[in-house]
Tab-separated table of C-alpha atoms and ligand atoms in Angstrom:
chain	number	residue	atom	x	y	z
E	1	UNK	CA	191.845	144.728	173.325
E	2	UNK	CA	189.711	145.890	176.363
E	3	UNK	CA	191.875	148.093	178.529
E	4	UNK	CA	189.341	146.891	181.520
E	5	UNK	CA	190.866	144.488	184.303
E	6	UNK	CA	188.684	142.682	186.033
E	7	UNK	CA	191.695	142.051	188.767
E	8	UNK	CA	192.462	145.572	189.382
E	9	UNK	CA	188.215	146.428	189.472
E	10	UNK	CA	188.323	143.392	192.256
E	11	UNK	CA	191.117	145.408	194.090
E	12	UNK	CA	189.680	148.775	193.864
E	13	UNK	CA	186.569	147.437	196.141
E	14	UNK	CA	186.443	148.363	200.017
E	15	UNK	CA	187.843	145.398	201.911
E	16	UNK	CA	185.294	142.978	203.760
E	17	UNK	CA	186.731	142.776	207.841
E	18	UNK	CA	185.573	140.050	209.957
E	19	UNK	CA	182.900	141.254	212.603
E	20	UNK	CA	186.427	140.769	215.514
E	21	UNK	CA	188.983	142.450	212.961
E	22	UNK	CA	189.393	139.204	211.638
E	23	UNK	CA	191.314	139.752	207.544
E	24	UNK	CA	188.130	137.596	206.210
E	25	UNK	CA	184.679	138.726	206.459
E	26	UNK	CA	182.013	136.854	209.297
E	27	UNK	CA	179.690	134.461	207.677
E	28	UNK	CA	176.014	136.208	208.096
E	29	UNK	CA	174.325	133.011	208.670
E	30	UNK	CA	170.883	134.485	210.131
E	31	UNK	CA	167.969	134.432	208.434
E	32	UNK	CA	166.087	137.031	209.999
E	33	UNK	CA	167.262	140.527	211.341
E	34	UNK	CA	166.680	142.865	214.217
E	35	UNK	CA	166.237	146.369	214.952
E	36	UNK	CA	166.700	148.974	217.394
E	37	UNK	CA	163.691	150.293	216.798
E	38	UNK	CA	159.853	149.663	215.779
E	39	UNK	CA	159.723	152.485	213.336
E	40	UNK	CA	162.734	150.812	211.212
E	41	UNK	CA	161.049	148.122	210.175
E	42	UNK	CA	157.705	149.604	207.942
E	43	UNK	CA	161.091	151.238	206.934
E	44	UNK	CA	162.892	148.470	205.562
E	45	UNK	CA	159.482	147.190	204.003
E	46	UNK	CA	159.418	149.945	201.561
E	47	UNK	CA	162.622	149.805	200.561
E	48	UNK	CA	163.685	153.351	202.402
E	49	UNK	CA	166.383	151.268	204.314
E	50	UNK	CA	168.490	148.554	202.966
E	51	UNK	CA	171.986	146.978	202.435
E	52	UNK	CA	173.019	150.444	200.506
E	53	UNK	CA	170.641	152.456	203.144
E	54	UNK	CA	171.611	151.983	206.473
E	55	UNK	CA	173.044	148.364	206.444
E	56	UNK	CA	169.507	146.937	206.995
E	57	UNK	CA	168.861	143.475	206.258
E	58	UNK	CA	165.122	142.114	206.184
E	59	UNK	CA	165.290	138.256	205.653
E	60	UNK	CA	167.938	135.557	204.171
E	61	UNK	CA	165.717	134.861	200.903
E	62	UNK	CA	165.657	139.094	200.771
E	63	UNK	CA	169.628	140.362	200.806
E	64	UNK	CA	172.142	138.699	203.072
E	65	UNK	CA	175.216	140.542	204.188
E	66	UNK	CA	177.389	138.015	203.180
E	67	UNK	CA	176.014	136.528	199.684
E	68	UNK	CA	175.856	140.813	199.295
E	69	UNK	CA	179.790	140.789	199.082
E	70	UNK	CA	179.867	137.695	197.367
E	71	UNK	CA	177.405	139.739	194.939
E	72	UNK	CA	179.423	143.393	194.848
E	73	UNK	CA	182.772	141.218	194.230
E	74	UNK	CA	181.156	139.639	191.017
E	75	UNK	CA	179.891	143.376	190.207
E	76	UNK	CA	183.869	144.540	190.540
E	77	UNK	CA	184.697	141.577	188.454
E	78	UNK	CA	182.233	142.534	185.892
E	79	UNK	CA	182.606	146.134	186.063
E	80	UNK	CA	178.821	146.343	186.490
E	81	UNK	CA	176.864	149.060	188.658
E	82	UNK	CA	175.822	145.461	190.731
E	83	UNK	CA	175.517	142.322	191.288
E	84	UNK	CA	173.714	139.265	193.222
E	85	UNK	CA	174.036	135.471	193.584
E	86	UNK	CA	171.721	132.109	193.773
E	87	UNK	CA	171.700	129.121	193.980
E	88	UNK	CA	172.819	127.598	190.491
E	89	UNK	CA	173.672	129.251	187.293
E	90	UNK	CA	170.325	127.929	185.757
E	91	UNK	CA	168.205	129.342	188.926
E	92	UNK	CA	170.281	133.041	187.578
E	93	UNK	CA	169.259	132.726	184.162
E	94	UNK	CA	165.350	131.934	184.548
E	95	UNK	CA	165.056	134.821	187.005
E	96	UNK	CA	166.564	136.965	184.847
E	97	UNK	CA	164.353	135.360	181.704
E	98	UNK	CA	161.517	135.667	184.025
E	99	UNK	CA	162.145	139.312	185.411
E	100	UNK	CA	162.877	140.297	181.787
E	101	UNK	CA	160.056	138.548	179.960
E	102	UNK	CA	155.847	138.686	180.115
E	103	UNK	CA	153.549	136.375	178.515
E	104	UNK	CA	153.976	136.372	175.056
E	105	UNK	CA	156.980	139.018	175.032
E	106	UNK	CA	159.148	137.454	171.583
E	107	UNK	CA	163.120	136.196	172.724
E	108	UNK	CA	165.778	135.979	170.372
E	109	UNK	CA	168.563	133.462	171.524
E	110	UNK	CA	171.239	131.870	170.151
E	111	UNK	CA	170.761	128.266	169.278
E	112	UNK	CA	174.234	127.294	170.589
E	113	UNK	CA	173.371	127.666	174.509
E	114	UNK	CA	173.907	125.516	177.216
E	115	UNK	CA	171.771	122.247	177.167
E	116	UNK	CA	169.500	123.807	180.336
E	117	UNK	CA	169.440	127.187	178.936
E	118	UNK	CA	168.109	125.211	175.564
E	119	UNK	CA	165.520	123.529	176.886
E	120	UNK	CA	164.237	126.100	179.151
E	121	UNK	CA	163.923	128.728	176.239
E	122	UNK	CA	162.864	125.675	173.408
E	123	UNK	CA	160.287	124.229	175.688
E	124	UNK	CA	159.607	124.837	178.875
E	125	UNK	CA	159.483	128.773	179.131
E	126	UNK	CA	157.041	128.714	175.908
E	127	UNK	CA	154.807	126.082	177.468
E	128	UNK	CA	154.740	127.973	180.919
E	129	UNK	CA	154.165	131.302	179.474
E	130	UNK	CA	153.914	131.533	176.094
E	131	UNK	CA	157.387	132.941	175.428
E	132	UNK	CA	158.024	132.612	171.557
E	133	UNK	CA	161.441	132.345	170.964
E	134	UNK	CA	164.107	132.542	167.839
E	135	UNK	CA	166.728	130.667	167.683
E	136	UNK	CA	169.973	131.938	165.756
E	137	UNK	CA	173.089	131.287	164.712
E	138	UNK	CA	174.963	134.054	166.525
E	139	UNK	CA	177.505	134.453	164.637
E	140	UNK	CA	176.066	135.037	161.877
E	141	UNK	CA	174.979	138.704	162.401
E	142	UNK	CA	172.471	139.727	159.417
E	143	UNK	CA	169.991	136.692	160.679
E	144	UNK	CA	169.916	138.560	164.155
E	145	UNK	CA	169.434	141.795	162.993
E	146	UNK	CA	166.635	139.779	161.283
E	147	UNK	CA	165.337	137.726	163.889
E	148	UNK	CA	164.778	140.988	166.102
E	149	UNK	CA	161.672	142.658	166.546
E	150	UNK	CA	160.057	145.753	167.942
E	151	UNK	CA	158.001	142.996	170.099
E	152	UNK	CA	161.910	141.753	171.228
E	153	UNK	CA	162.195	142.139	174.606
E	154	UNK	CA	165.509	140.120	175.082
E	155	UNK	CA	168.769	138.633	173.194
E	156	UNK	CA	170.184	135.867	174.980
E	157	UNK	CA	174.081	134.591	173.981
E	158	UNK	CA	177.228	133.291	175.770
E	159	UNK	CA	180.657	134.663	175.318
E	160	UNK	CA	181.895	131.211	174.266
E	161	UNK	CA	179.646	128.520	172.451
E	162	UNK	CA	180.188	124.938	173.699
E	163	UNK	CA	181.696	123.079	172.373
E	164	UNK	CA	181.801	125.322	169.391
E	165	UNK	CA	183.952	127.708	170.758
E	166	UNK	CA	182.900	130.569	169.060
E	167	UNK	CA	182.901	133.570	170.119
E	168	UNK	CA	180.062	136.536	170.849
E	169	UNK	CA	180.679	139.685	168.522
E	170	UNK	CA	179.271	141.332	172.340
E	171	UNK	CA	179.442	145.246	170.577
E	172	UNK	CA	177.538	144.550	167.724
E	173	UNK	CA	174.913	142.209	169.348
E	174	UNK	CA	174.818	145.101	171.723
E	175	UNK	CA	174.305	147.810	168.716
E	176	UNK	CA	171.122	145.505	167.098
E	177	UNK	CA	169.727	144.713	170.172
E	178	UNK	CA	169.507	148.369	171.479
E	179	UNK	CA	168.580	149.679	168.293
E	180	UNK	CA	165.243	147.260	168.951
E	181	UNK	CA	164.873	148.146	172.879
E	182	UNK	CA	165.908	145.048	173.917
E	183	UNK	CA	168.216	144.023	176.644
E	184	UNK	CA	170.946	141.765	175.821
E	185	UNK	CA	171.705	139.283	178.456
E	186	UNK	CA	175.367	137.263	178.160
E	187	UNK	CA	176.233	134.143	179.870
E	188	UNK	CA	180.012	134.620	180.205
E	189	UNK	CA	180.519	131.304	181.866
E	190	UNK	CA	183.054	130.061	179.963
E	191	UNK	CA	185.262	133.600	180.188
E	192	UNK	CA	185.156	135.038	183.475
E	193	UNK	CA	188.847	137.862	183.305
E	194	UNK	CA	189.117	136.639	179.645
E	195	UNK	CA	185.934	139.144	178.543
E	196	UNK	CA	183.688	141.738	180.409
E	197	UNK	CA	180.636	141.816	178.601
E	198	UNK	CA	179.001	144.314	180.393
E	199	UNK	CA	182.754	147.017	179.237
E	200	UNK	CA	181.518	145.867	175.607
E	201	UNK	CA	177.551	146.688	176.002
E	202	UNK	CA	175.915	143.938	177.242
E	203	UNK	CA	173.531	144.636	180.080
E	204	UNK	CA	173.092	141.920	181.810
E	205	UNK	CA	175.709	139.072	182.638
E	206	UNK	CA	174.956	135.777	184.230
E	207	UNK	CA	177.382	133.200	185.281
E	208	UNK	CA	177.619	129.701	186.733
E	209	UNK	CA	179.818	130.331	189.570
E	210	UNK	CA	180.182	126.263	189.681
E	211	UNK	CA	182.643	126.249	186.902
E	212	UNK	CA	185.733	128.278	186.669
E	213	UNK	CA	184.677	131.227	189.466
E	214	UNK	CA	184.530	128.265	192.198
E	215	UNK	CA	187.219	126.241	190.786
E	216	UNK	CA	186.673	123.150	192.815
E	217	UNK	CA	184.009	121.856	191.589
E	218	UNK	CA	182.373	121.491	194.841
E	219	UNK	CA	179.551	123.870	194.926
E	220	UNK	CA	176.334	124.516	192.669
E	221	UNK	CA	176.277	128.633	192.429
E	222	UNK	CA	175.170	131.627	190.559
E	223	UNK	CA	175.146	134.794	189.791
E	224	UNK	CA	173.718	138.023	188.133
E	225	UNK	CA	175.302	141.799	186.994
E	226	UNK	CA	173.280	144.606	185.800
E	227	UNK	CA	172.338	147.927	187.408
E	228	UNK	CA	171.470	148.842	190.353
E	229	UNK	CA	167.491	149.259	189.330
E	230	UNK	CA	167.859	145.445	187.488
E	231	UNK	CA	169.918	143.578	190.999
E	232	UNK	CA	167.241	145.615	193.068
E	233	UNK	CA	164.000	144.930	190.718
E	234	UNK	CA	164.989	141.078	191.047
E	235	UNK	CA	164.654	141.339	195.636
E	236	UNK	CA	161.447	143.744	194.692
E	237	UNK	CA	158.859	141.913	197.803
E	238	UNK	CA	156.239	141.993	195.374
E	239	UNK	CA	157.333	141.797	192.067
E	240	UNK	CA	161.222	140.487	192.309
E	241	UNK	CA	161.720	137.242	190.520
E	242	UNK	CA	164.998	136.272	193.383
E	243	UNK	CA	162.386	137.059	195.666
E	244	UNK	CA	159.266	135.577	194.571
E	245	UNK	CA	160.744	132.457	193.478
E	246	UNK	CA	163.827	132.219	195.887
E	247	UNK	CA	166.892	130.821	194.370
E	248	UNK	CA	168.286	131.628	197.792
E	249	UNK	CA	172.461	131.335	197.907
E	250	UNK	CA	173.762	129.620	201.229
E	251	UNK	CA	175.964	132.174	202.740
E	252	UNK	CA	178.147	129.473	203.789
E	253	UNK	CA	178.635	129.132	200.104
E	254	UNK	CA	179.049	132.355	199.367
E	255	UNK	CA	181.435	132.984	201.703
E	256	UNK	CA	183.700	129.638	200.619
E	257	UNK	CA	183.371	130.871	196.766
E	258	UNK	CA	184.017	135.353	198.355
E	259	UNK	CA	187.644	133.491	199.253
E	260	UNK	CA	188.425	131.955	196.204
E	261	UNK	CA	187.961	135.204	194.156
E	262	UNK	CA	191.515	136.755	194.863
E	263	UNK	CA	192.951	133.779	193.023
E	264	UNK	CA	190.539	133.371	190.003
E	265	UNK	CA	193.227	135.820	188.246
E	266	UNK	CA	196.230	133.266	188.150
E	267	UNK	CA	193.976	130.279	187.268
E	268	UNK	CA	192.528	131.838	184.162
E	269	UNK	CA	195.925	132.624	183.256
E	270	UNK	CA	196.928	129.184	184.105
E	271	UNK	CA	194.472	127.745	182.782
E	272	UNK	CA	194.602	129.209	179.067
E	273	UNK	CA	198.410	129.000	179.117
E	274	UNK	CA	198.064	125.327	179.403
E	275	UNK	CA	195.193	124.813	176.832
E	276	UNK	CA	197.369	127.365	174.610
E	277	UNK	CA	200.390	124.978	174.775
E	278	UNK	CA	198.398	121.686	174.046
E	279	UNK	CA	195.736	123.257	170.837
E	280	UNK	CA	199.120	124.474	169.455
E	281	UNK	CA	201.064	121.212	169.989
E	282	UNK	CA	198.016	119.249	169.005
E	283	UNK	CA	197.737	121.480	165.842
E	284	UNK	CA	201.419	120.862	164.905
E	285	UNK	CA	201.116	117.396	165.081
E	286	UNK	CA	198.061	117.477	162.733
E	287	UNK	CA	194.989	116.592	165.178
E	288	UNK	CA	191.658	118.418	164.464
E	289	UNK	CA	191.923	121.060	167.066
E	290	UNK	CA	189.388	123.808	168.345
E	291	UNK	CA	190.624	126.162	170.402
E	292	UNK	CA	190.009	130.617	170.253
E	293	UNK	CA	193.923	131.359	170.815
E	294	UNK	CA	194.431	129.380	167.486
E	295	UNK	CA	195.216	131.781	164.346
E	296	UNK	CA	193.065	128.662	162.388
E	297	UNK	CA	190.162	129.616	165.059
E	298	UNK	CA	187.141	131.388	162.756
E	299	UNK	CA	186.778	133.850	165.957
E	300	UNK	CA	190.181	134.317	167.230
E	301	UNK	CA	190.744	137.903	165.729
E	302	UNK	CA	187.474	138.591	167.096
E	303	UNK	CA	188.409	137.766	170.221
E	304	UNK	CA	191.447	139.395	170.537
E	305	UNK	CA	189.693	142.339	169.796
E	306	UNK	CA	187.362	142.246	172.550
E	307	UNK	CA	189.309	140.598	175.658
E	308	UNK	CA	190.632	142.176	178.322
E	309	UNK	CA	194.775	141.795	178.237
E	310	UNK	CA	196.714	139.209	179.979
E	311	UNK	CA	194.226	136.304	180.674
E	312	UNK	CA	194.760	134.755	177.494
E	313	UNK	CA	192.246	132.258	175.207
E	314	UNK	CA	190.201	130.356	178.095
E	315	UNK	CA	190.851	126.878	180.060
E	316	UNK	CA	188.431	124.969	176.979
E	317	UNK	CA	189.654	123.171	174.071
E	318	UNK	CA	188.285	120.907	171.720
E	319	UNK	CA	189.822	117.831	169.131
E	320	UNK	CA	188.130	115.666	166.719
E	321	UNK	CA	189.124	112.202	166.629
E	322	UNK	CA	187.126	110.947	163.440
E	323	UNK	CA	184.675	108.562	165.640
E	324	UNK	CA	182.560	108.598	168.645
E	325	UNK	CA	184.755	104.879	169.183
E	326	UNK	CA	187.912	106.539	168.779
E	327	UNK	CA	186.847	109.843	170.526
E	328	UNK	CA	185.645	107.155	173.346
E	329	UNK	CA	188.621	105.257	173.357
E	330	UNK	CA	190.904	108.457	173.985
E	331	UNK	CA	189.174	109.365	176.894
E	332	UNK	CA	189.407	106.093	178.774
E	333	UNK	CA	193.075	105.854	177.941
E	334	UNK	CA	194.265	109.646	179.193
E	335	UNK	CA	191.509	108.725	182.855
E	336	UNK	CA	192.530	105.106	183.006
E	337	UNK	CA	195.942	104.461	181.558
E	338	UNK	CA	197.706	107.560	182.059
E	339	UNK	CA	195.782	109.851	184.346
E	340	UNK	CA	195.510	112.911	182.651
E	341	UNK	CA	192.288	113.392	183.596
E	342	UNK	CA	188.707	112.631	184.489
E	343	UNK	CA	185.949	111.378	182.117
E	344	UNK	CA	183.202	113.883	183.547
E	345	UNK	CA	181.446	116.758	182.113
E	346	UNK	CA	181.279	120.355	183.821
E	347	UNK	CA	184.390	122.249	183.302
E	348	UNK	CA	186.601	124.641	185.453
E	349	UNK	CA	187.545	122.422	187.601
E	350	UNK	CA	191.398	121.879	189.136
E	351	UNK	CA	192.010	118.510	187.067
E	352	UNK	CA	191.512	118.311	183.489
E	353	UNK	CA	187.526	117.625	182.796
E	354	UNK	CA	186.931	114.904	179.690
E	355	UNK	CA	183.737	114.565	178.078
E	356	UNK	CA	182.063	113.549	174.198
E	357	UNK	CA	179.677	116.516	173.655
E	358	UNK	CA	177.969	114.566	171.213
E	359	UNK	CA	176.667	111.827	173.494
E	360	UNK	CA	176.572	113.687	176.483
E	361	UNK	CA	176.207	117.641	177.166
E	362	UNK	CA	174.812	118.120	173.411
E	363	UNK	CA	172.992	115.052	173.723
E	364	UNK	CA	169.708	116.525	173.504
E	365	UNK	CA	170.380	117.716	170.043
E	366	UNK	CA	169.525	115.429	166.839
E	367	UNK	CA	171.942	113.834	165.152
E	368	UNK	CA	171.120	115.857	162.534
E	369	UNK	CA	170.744	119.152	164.423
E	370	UNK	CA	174.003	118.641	166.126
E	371	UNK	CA	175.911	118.198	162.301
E	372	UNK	CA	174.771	121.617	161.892
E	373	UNK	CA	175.596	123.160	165.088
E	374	UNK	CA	178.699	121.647	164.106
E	375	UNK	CA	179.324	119.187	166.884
E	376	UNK	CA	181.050	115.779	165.123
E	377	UNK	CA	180.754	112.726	166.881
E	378	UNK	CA	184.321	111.997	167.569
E	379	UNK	CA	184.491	115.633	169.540
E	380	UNK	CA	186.321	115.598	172.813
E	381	UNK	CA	186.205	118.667	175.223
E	382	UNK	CA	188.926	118.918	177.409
E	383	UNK	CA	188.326	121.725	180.572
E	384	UNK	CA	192.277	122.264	181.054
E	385	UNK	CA	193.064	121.588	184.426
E	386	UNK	CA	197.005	123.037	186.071
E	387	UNK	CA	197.878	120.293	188.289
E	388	UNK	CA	201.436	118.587	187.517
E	389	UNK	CA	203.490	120.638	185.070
E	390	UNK	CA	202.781	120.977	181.751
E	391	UNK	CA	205.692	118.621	180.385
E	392	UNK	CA	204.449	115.702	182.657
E	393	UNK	CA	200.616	116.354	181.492
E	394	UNK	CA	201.935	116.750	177.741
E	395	UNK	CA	203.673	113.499	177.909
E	396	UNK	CA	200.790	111.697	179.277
E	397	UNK	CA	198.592	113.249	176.447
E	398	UNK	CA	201.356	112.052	173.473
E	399	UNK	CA	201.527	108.502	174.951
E	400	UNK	CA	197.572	108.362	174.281
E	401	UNK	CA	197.618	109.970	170.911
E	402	UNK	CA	200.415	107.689	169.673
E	403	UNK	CA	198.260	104.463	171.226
E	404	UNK	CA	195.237	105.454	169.601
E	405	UNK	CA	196.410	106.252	166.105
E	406	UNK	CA	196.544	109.469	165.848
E	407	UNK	CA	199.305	112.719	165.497
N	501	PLP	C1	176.945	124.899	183.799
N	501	PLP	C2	176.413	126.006	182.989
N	501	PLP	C3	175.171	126.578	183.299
N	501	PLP	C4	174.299	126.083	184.426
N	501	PLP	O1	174.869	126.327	185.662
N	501	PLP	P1	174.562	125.486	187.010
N	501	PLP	O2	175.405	126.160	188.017
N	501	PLP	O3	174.908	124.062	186.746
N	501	PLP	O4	173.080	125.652	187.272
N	501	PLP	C5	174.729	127.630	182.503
N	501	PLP	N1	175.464	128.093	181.478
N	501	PLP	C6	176.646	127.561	181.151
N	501	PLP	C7	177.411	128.119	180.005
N	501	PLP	C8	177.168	126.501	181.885
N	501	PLP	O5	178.353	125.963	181.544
């Protein structure tokens, strides 16, 4: 196990005052900045003064103070040199893919990536710049090695497939990646306390801050971790993909996710505790269950070894029902009949998140293509939600098993 934690990293940071002494921070909501004086500004311009130099802002779509703490807090919980966020977890990953990547530069990615992640790096990046990308099955660690390139400038993977589940070997992508000079970038969307990619040798981490980090499922957000050179290259004026292309973060947002941070902690915990006690009460009673805290799980040693302690095996878990008919009929029962839950995909959320991967969030896969990325048609994701106690939720979940047939 790690011995990083990602709470006590949050805890170590300087706390953010409100501009009256208030115990929260002001909202920067200005998108342009004075100064005292003429000669500050050519100053600011070049880069001699900034957030880090001086406190000096330049212009919303350039830093803002408050999306900056929003940013350093996702650093702490990273344990990267720094961070920044935009506007959607997609709008994070293409400027990092774009900051990373030139015209004809060679990507490997896995092939188990989120659906916009897939089509950006299957399609559209290639058509828009000639990117020529490899697609692999991550787990499977000779056909990286082999995939990689001197020409490589980037390996692309997430902590957790979906709806997979499996897990990123993060040190030993790491090891092949570096040992071709390229940067591996982890989408650690699915994990945030559960595993630090950055502790394990990743470089660069990206995250959709609309699932778990937000919680509520009420905003679209993003962000990015890396160095200090990478989180400043991104805001360069004249060569910074942030910049350039302007993913800007609302500070309004970033001030309502900055607030939720403190608690992100207890929900993970919450979160997997509850998904822990359904996979292994699903398993028992002989349903097809996928879940990484599962001895049965082809990753779960794997993860243990690489998570930090305490936050346990993530909010996600996944049964197969036999048929997309059956898998269907489950779902309507546990939203309609007993209201376990909501048939909707994103994840993270409060309430417990229902959805059929194979005719919805892996939908752009083949039916074929999706047999081999091993994604039946009577899957079900469930997002664990921690509303109502577990013994209320679990009785909700049995009644709908023992309707439809199965357990
Ligand atoms: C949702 C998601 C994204 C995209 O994030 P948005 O905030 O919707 O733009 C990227 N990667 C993963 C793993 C996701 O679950």
């Amino acid at each position: 196990m790690s011995e990083f934690d990602p709470i006590e990293s949050l805890a170590d940071m300087r706390h953010e005052f409100g501009e009256h002494g208030g115990v929260n921070m002001s909202v920067e909501v200005s998108t342009t900045f004075t100064v005292m004086d003429p000669e500050t500004m050519p100053a600011v311009f070049q880069g001699r003064y900034g957030p880090e130099q001086g406190g000096c802002y330049l212009y919303g779509r350039h830093f803002n103070p408050t999306v900056y703490v929003l940013g350093r807090q996702m650093a702490a919980l990273e344990g990267a040199e720094a961070g920044y966020c935009t506007a959607s977890g997609m709008s994070a990953i293409t400027a990092v893919m774009l900051q990373l990547c030139s015209v004809g530069d060679h990507v490997v990615s896995s092939h188990t990536v989120y659906g916009g992640t897939f089509a950006l790096l299957a399609e559209f990046l290639p058509e828009k710049t000639g990117l020529d990308v490899s697609f692999v099955d991550m787990t499977d660690l000779e056909q990286v090695e082999h995939a990689l390139t001197d020409r490589t400038r980037m390996l692309f993977v997430e902590t957790m497939s979906n709806p997979t589940l499996r897990i990123a070997d993060i040190p030993r992508l790491a090891a092949l990646a570096h040992a071709r000079g390229a940067t591996l970038v982890v989408d650690n969307t699915f994990c945030p306390m559960i595993v630090s990619p950055i502790q394990l040798g990743a470089d660069v981490v990206v995250h959709s801050l609309t699932k778990f980090i937000n919680g509520a499922s009420d905003a679209i957000a993003g962000a990015i971790c890396g160095t200090e050179e990478f989180i400043v290259s991104l805001m360069d004026l004249h060569k910074g993909a942030l910049m350039l292309v302007g993913p800007t973060m609302d500070p309004r947002v970033a001030y309502n996710i900055s607030v939720r941070l403190p608690h992100l902690g207890l929900r993970m915990v919450e979160h997997s505790r509850r998904a822990q006690v359904y996979a292994s009460r699903l398993a028992s009673q002989g349903v097809a269950t996928v879940y990484p805290g599962l001895p049965s799980h082809p990753d779960h040693g794997l993860l243990e070894r690489i998570q930090n302690r305490g936050y346990g095996a993530g909010g996600i878990l996944c049964v197969d029902l036999g048929s997309a008919e059956r898998a269907n009929r489950f779902i309507n029962l546990l939203q309609n009949k007993d209201r376990f839950g909501f048939m909707a995909v994103s994840l993270g959320y409060f309430e417990t998140l229902l959805s059929c991967p194979a005719s919805s969030t892996s939908s752009e896969l083949s039916e074929k293509d999706q047999e081999k990325a091993g994604i039946p048609p009577g899957l079900v994701r469930l997002s664990v939600g921690y509303t109502g106690s577990i013994e209320q939720r679990w009785r909700q979940l049995a009644d709908v098993l023992e309707e439809i047939g199965v357990g």
